[in-house]
Amino acid sequence: MERKRSLAMLDGNNKMKVREDSKQVVHADNRSHASRRRLATLCMAFVLSAQLILGCWLAINKAGLFQDESYTFMLANETWLHSIPDQGVVYQNGEPWRSWVSVDDFLGVDLEKIYLNQAEDNHPPLYYILFSLAYSLIPGATSPIIGVMLNVSFSLVGTILLYILCRTLGVEWKLAVAICAIWAVNAGMANCTVYLRMYCLLSVSFVAASLAVAYHIKTERSSLRLVLSTFLITAAGFLTQYFFVLFAFPLYLLAGVYLLKKKRLSCACKFAVATFGGIAAAMLAFPPSLNHLFASFRGREAIERAVTGDSFLSFLFQDWKLLDDGVFGGTLRIIIVLVLIGLIIPWSRKLLSSHRGARMSSPKMAATVQGEEGILWLGINLLLTSSVIFVTLVARVAPYASIRYLMSVNPILLMTVLLYLFRVVAIVVQTAIGRQTAVVIIGTLITILGWSHGIKYLDQENNSVAMLYSENDAMVAVSQDMVLQESLIPDALSYGTSVYFYDESVFMEFDFEELGRAISLYFQPGIDQNVYLDILDSRYPDLTYEYVGETIDHYAVYDVALTD
């Protein structure tokens, strides 16, 4: 009896010890997890700080505007296609453009004007509302710095979402941070940030939509919060740019097929409601979108190109070349070959054992999070497939090959390619830190090579033309097409005095001497320059002029001296 009591007490003590040991293990795991989270947060804070510093540098160093960027200012703040300077009127201090491209009052965003502008143009209004809001914080401001800093804020949000996407798919936190760091300083990120159009915001929509899909395929039940988030992301993406559909449609379709295949009918139904509902809500919020897509000039052009396939293969080749140079520094073909080699090598357990200590039994990357490798590669394959389809569709419907149409897919494409590279590196590198280091080295090389190709939209000035801003007394512009005049905005804002002409008779009667001795004479493409130069020659015997060059939008510029 005494022995039984002793054994019972001993057993109870053992159980208590086991429970205590278990609690200690749990506490140790919790402390370790909390420590990893703090370290990951610190690392991401460093990455975001570096991206912010780079963004500030880009904002300060942006010079000039591409024509479409000038359109952004007009579409956000003035009556689109109906505002041109009066002929023969001497304007001061960048007027009338200064008033047209700035917001007069603090938070004085004119939502009705923006809505009407976009209804008449061919884009949805969300980006222009945010653009105008940013400039309304400093009434009267026209500096491109504000627009670039708005894009910097979008880029920072996109990088945060990219990290969350990686972690949601199951990427180990160090690798996720490394991918975000590579993207944060990538030439593709920089080009997207300095371009004052909606594509930087659209890239955030792409990452957000990808994150929503990752949650849907990972979670067994779709919560109301997830459904509502997917709905809002879809609506916001559509209201940013219609190209969102070219990425979201294949992504959502593939995700929906996966949910149905897994017999998760409830999740599939909720996902369909959220995605289709988001598009429908966006169309209701901006009814002109239907006309833009199917009846406008751009809409009909896209449909015609989709049907006929004019220049499709040429554009597709050019688009991939632009992505290769702008994001991957010209290394994409090499990367594709390496990835294909890594996928087709016939692995055996014995070979794996010799390289990786028999930790794997199939030719797959080492699981970055235990039990989630399948979700990881499902997500990566969905995103990569959707990205490739997006580029293909853009080449099919876009009016020409251009890097700006592709910018929005840059972060997703870079992430998926880097993860496939990680998979290839895993073949020959044994340790996790070694694999991560290899990816960082490759990412650094890609970054350096990408910057060597230049940032297309950072410098949109002809330096020879820009030197005249401070040397000459006035700008004189001769135009014939009112639409193309917006490209003069950065030049007009740089001169104290400017005058505009649309026909020879008014030009012939104007007294140019009242402008000063030296003027910069701009000719819109298509103008017969000799006619106007001959008029000046006949009126001012001592006149001399010299062709300086073209603006980024092909205005011919002359340095004119009226007297010796």
CSV table of C-alpha atoms in Angstrom, one decimal, residues 82-332:
chain,number,residue,atom,x,y,z
A,82,HIS,CA,-10.3,72.9,-73.1
A,83,SER,CA,-7.5,75.1,-71.6
A,84,ILE,CA,-4.8,76.7,-73.8
A,85,PRO,CA,-3.1,80.0,-73.4
A,86,ASP,CA,-4.6,83.0,-75.3
A,87,GLN,CA,-2.7,83.8,-78.5
A,88,GLY,CA,-0.3,86.8,-78.4
A,89,VAL,CA,-0.9,87.5,-74.7
A,90,VAL,CA,2.3,88.1,-72.6
A,91,TYR,CA,2.1,85.9,-69.6
A,92,GLN,CA,4.3,86.2,-66.5
A,93,ASN,CA,5.6,83.7,-63.9
A,94,GLY,CA,4.6,80.6,-65.7
A,95,GLU,CA,1.0,81.6,-66.2
A,96,PRO,CA,-1.6,80.5,-67.2
A,97,TRP,CA,-0.1,77.0,-66.7
A,98,ARG,CA,0.8,77.7,-63.1
A,99,SER,CA,-2.8,78.4,-62.1
A,100,TRP,CA,-4.0,75.4,-64.2
A,101,VAL,CA,-1.7,72.8,-62.7
A,102,SER,CA,-1.9,73.9,-59.0
A,103,VAL,CA,-4.6,73.8,-56.3
A,104,ASP,CA,-5.5,77.2,-55.0
A,105,ASP,CA,-6.8,76.3,-51.5
A,106,PHE,CA,-5.7,73.9,-48.8
A,107,LEU,CA,-7.5,70.6,-49.4
A,108,GLY,CA,-9.3,72.3,-52.2
A,109,VAL,CA,-9.7,69.2,-54.4
A,110,ASP,CA,-12.3,69.7,-57.1
A,111,LEU,CA,-13.8,66.2,-57.3
A,112,GLU,CA,-16.4,67.2,-59.9
A,113,LYS,CA,-13.8,68.6,-62.2
A,114,ILE,CA,-11.7,65.5,-61.8
A,115,TYR,CA,-14.6,63.2,-62.5
A,116,LEU,CA,-15.6,65.1,-65.7
A,117,ASN,CA,-12.0,65.2,-66.9
A,118,GLN,CA,-11.7,61.4,-66.5
A,119,ALA,CA,-15.1,60.9,-68.1
A,120,GLU,CA,-13.8,62.8,-71.1
A,121,ASP,CA,-10.4,61.1,-71.1
A,122,ASN,CA,-9.9,57.3,-70.9
A,123,HIS,CA,-8.7,56.6,-67.3
A,124,PRO,CA,-10.5,56.1,-64.0
A,125,PRO,CA,-10.2,58.9,-61.4
A,126,LEU,CA,-8.7,57.4,-58.2
A,127,TYR,CA,-5.0,58.4,-58.8
A,128,TYR,CA,-5.9,61.9,-60.0
A,129,ILE,CA,-7.9,62.5,-56.8
A,130,LEU,CA,-5.0,61.5,-54.7
A,131,PHE,CA,-2.6,63.5,-56.9
A,132,SER,CA,-4.7,66.6,-56.5
A,133,LEU,CA,-5.0,66.0,-52.8
A,134,ALA,CA,-1.2,65.9,-52.4
A,135,TYR,CA,-0.8,69.2,-54.2
A,136,SER,CA,-3.6,70.8,-52.3
A,137,LEU,CA,-1.5,70.4,-49.1
A,138,ILE,CA,0.7,73.2,-50.4
A,139,PRO,CA,-1.6,75.6,-52.3
A,140,GLY,CA,0.0,77.0,-55.5
A,141,ALA,CA,2.7,74.3,-55.6
A,142,THR,CA,3.7,72.9,-59.0
A,143,SER,CA,7.0,71.1,-58.2
A,144,PRO,CA,7.2,67.5,-59.4
A,145,ILE,CA,8.8,66.7,-56.0
A,146,ILE,CA,5.3,66.5,-54.5
A,147,GLY,CA,4.1,64.0,-57.1
A,148,VAL,CA,7.2,61.8,-56.7
A,149,MET,CA,6.8,61.8,-52.9
A,150,LEU,CA,3.2,60.7,-53.3
A,151,ASN,CA,4.5,57.8,-55.4
A,152,VAL,CA,7.2,57.2,-52.7
A,153,SER,CA,4.4,56.7,-50.2
A,154,PHE,CA,2.7,54.2,-52.5
A,155,SER,CA,6.0,52.4,-53.0
A,156,LEU,CA,6.6,52.1,-49.3
A,157,VAL,CA,3.1,50.6,-48.8
A,158,GLY,CA,3.8,48.2,-51.7
A,159,THR,CA,7.1,47.0,-50.1
A,160,ILE,CA,5.3,46.4,-46.8
A,161,LEU,CA,2.6,44.4,-48.6
A,162,LEU,CA,5.2,42.5,-50.5
A,163,TYR,CA,6.8,41.3,-47.2
A,164,ILE,CA,3.4,40.3,-45.9
A,165,LEU,CA,2.7,38.4,-49.1
A,166,CYS,CA,6.0,36.5,-48.8
A,167,ARG,CA,5.3,35.6,-45.2
A,168,THR,CA,1.7,34.6,-46.0
A,169,LEU,CA,2.9,32.2,-48.7
A,170,GLY,CA,5.4,30.7,-46.2
A,171,VAL,CA,8.7,32.4,-47.2
A,172,GLU,CA,11.2,32.4,-44.3
A,173,TRP,CA,11.4,35.9,-42.8
A,174,LYS,CA,15.1,36.5,-43.7
A,175,LEU,CA,14.5,35.6,-47.3
A,176,ALA,CA,11.3,37.8,-47.3
A,177,VAL,CA,13.3,40.7,-46.0
A,178,ALA,CA,16.0,40.1,-48.6
A,179,ILE,CA,13.4,40.1,-51.4
A,180,CYS,CA,11.9,43.4,-50.2
A,181,ALA,CA,15.4,44.9,-49.9
A,182,ILE,CA,16.2,44.0,-53.5
A,183,TRP,CA,12.9,45.5,-54.6
A,184,ALA,CA,13.3,48.6,-52.5
A,185,VAL,CA,16.4,49.7,-54.5
A,186,ASN,CA,15.6,48.1,-57.8
A,187,ALA,CA,15.7,50.2,-61.0
A,188,GLY,CA,12.1,49.1,-61.8
A,189,MET,CA,10.9,50.5,-58.5
A,190,ALA,CA,12.8,53.7,-59.1
A,191,ASN,CA,11.3,54.2,-62.6
A,192,CYS,CA,7.8,53.4,-61.4
A,193,THR,CA,8.2,55.9,-58.5
A,194,VAL,CA,9.5,58.9,-60.6
A,195,TYR,CA,6.8,58.5,-63.3
A,196,LEU,CA,3.9,60.8,-62.4
A,197,ARG,CA,1.1,58.5,-63.6
A,198,MET,CA,-1.1,55.9,-61.9
A,199,TYR,CA,1.2,52.9,-62.4
A,200,CYS,CA,3.0,53.1,-59.0
A,201,LEU,CA,-0.4,53.0,-57.3
A,202,LEU,CA,-1.4,50.2,-59.6
A,203,SER,CA,1.6,48.2,-58.6
A,204,VAL,CA,0.3,48.4,-55.0
A,205,SER,CA,-3.0,47.1,-56.2
A,206,PHE,CA,-1.3,44.2,-57.9
A,207,VAL,CA,0.5,43.2,-54.7
A,208,ALA,CA,-2.6,43.7,-52.6
A,209,ALA,CA,-4.7,41.5,-54.9
A,210,SER,CA,-1.9,38.9,-54.8
A,211,LEU,CA,-2.0,39.0,-51.0
A,212,ALA,CA,-5.8,38.6,-50.9
A,213,VAL,CA,-5.5,35.6,-53.2
A,214,ALA,CA,-2.8,34.1,-50.9
A,215,TYR,CA,-5.1,34.4,-47.9
A,216,HIS,CA,-8.0,32.8,-49.8
A,217,ILE,CA,-6.0,29.8,-50.9
A,218,LYS,CA,-4.3,29.4,-47.5
A,219,THR,CA,-7.2,29.8,-45.1
A,220,GLU,CA,-9.9,27.1,-44.8
A,221,ARG,CA,-12.6,29.6,-44.2
A,222,SER,CA,-13.0,33.0,-45.8
A,223,SER,CA,-13.8,35.5,-43.0
A,224,LEU,CA,-16.0,38.6,-43.6
A,225,ARG,CA,-12.9,40.8,-43.2
A,226,LEU,CA,-11.1,38.9,-45.9
A,227,VAL,CA,-14.0,39.0,-48.3
A,228,LEU,CA,-14.5,42.8,-47.7
A,229,SER,CA,-10.8,43.4,-48.1
A,230,THR,CA,-10.8,41.5,-51.5
A,231,PHE,CA,-13.8,43.5,-52.6
A,232,LEU,CA,-12.2,46.9,-51.7
A,233,ILE,CA,-8.8,45.9,-53.3
A,234,THR,CA,-10.5,44.9,-56.5
A,235,ALA,CA,-12.6,48.1,-56.7
A,236,ALA,CA,-9.6,50.3,-55.9
A,237,GLY,CA,-7.5,48.5,-58.5
A,238,PHE,CA,-10.1,49.0,-61.2
A,239,LEU,CA,-10.6,52.6,-60.3
A,240,THR,CA,-6.8,53.1,-60.6
A,241,GLN,CA,-6.2,51.8,-64.1
A,242,TYR,CA,-8.1,49.4,-66.3
A,243,PHE,CA,-5.0,47.3,-66.8
A,244,PHE,CA,-5.7,46.0,-63.3
A,245,VAL,CA,-8.2,43.6,-65.0
A,246,LEU,CA,-5.5,42.1,-67.2
A,247,PHE,CA,-3.6,40.9,-64.1
A,248,ALA,CA,-6.5,40.3,-61.7
A,249,PHE,CA,-8.6,38.2,-64.2
A,250,PRO,CA,-6.1,35.4,-64.7
A,251,LEU,CA,-5.1,35.5,-61.0
A,252,TYR,CA,-8.6,35.4,-59.7
A,253,LEU,CA,-9.6,32.7,-62.3
A,254,LEU,CA,-6.8,30.4,-61.3
A,255,ALA,CA,-7.4,30.9,-57.6
A,256,GLY,CA,-11.1,30.2,-58.1
A,257,VAL,CA,-10.3,27.0,-60.0
A,258,TYR,CA,-8.0,25.9,-57.2
A,259,LEU,CA,-10.7,26.5,-54.6
A,260,LEU,CA,-13.3,24.5,-56.6
A,261,LYS,CA,-10.8,21.7,-57.2
A,262,LYS,CA,-10.3,21.5,-53.4
A,263,LYS,CA,-14.1,21.4,-53.0
A,264,ARG,CA,-14.1,24.6,-50.9
A,265,LEU,CA,-17.3,25.7,-52.4
A,266,SER,CA,-18.2,28.2,-49.7
A,267,CYS,CA,-14.8,29.9,-50.0
A,268,ALA,CA,-15.1,29.9,-53.8
A,269,CYS,CA,-18.5,31.5,-53.7
A,270,LYS,CA,-17.3,34.2,-51.3
A,271,PHE,CA,-14.2,34.8,-53.4
A,272,ALA,CA,-16.4,35.2,-56.5
A,273,VAL,CA,-18.7,37.6,-54.8
A,274,ALA,CA,-15.8,39.7,-53.5
A,275,THR,CA,-14.1,39.9,-56.9
A,276,PHE,CA,-17.0,40.3,-59.2
A,277,GLY,CA,-18.7,42.6,-56.7
A,278,GLY,CA,-15.6,44.8,-56.5
A,279,ILE,CA,-15.5,45.3,-60.3
A,280,ALA,CA,-19.3,45.9,-60.4
A,281,ALA,CA,-19.0,48.5,-57.5
A,282,ALA,CA,-16.2,50.3,-59.3
A,283,MET,CA,-18.2,50.5,-62.5
A,284,LEU,CA,-21.2,51.9,-60.6
A,285,ALA,CA,-18.9,54.4,-58.9
A,286,PHE,CA,-17.5,55.5,-62.2
A,287,PRO,CA,-20.1,54.7,-65.0
A,288,PRO,CA,-17.9,56.2,-67.8
A,289,SER,CA,-15.7,53.2,-67.4
A,290,LEU,CA,-18.0,51.1,-69.6
A,291,ASN,CA,-17.7,53.6,-72.4
A,292,HIS,CA,-13.9,53.8,-71.9
A,293,LEU,CA,-13.5,50.0,-72.2
A,294,PHE,CA,-15.8,49.4,-75.2
A,295,ALA,CA,-16.7,52.6,-77.0
A,296,SER,CA,-13.9,55.2,-76.5
A,297,PHE,CA,-11.0,55.6,-79.0
A,298,ARG,CA,-8.6,53.7,-76.8
A,299,GLY,CA,-11.2,51.0,-76.0
A,300,ARG,CA,-12.0,50.4,-79.6
A,301,GLU,CA,-8.3,50.4,-80.5
A,302,ALA,CA,-7.6,47.8,-77.8
A,303,ILE,CA,-10.4,45.6,-79.0
A,304,GLU,CA,-9.3,45.9,-82.6
A,305,ARG,CA,-5.7,45.1,-81.7
A,306,ALA,CA,-6.9,42.1,-79.6
A,307,VAL,CA,-8.8,40.7,-82.6
A,308,THR,CA,-6.3,41.4,-85.3
A,309,GLY,CA,-3.1,40.9,-83.3
A,310,ASP,CA,-1.3,43.7,-85.2
A,311,SER,CA,2.4,43.8,-84.2
A,312,PHE,CA,1.7,41.4,-81.3
A,313,LEU,CA,4.8,39.4,-81.4
A,314,SER,CA,7.0,42.4,-82.0
A,315,PHE,CA,5.4,44.2,-79.0
A,316,LEU,CA,5.7,41.1,-76.9
A,317,PHE,CA,9.4,40.8,-77.6
A,318,GLN,CA,10.0,44.5,-77.0
A,319,ASP,CA,8.0,44.4,-73.7
A,320,TRP,CA,10.0,41.5,-72.3
A,321,LYS,CA,13.2,43.3,-73.4
A,322,LEU,CA,12.1,46.4,-71.5
A,323,LEU,CA,11.3,44.3,-68.4
A,324,ASP,CA,14.6,42.5,-68.7
A,325,ASP,CA,16.6,45.8,-68.9
A,326,GLY,CA,14.5,47.8,-66.4
A,327,VAL,CA,14.0,45.2,-63.7
A,328,PHE,CA,16.6,42.5,-64.1
A,329,GLY,CA,19.4,44.4,-65.6
A,330,GLY,CA,19.5,42.3,-68.8
A,331,THR,CA,20.0,39.0,-66.9
A,332,LEU,CA,16.5,37.6,-67.3
